[in-house]
mmCIF file of C-alpha atoms in Angstrom:
data_model
loop_
_atom_site.group_PDB
_atom_site.id
_atom_site.type_symbol
_atom_site.label_atom_id
_atom_site.label_comp_id
_atom_site.label_asym_id
_atom_site.label_seq_id
_atom_site.Cartn_x
_atom_site.Cartn_y
_atom_site.Cartn_z
ATOM 1 C CA UNK A 461 0.109 0.042 -0.735
ATOM 2 C CA UNK A 462 2.998 2.431 0.805
ATOM 3 C CA UNK A 463 4.436 2.013 -2.425
ATOM 4 C CA UNK A 464 0.925 2.214 -4.559
ATOM 5 C CA UNK A 465 0.588 5.717 -1.856
ATOM 6 C CA UNK A 466 4.102 7.063 -2.847
ATOM 7 C CA UNK A 467 3.437 6.087 -7.192
ATOM 8 C CA UNK A 468 0.800 7.947 -7.082
ATOM 9 C CA UNK A 469 1.463 10.895 -5.482
ATOM 10 C CA UNK A 470 4.368 11.202 -7.164
ATOM 11 C CA UNK A 471 2.737 10.635 -10.697
ATOM 12 C CA UNK A 472 -0.071 13.435 -9.193
ATOM 13 C CA UNK A 473 3.218 16.080 -8.744
ATOM 14 C CA UNK A 474 4.946 15.239 -11.659
ATOM 15 C CA UNK A 475 1.502 16.293 -13.683
ATOM 16 C CA UNK A 476 1.151 19.047 -11.929
ATOM 17 C CA UNK A 477 4.554 20.007 -13.036
ATOM 18 C CA UNK A 478 3.663 19.308 -16.282
ATOM 19 C CA UNK A 479 0.719 21.019 -16.641
ATOM 20 C CA UNK A 480 2.147 24.647 -15.277
ATOM 21 C CA UNK A 481 5.394 24.265 -17.334
ATOM 22 C CA UNK A 482 3.025 23.919 -20.387
ATOM 23 C CA UNK A 483 0.465 26.864 -19.309
ATOM 24 C CA UNK A 484 3.509 28.725 -18.502
ATOM 25 C CA UNK A 485 5.084 28.011 -21.919
ATOM 26 C CA UNK A 486 1.722 28.481 -23.808
ATOM 27 C CA UNK A 487 1.089 31.355 -22.162
ATOM 28 C CA UNK A 488 5.029 32.535 -22.980
ATOM 29 C CA UNK A 489 4.659 32.157 -26.653
ATOM 30 C CA UNK A 490 1.307 33.225 -26.360
ATOM 31 C CA UNK A 491 2.312 37.115 -24.617
ATOM 32 C CA UNK A 492 5.504 38.544 -27.188
ATOM 33 C CA UNK A 493 7.745 39.874 -24.254
ATOM 34 C CA UNK A 494 6.400 39.196 -21.414
ATOM 35 C CA UNK A 495 7.305 40.117 -18.372
ATOM 36 C CA UNK A 496 10.325 42.078 -20.465
ATOM 37 C CA UNK A 497 7.615 44.228 -21.689
ATOM 38 C CA UNK A 498 7.075 45.830 -19.139
ATOM 39 C CA UNK A 499 10.479 47.076 -17.880
ATOM 40 C CA UNK A 500 10.443 49.612 -20.447
#
């Protein structure tokens, strides 16, 4: 049970990490300049 639980938690963390990474990548791709535009 412990191994299954740890695997499930690890899979969840990895999935969330991938989703967040994809969202950040999409936002960066859809908005040229991004935060650097604010520095101007």
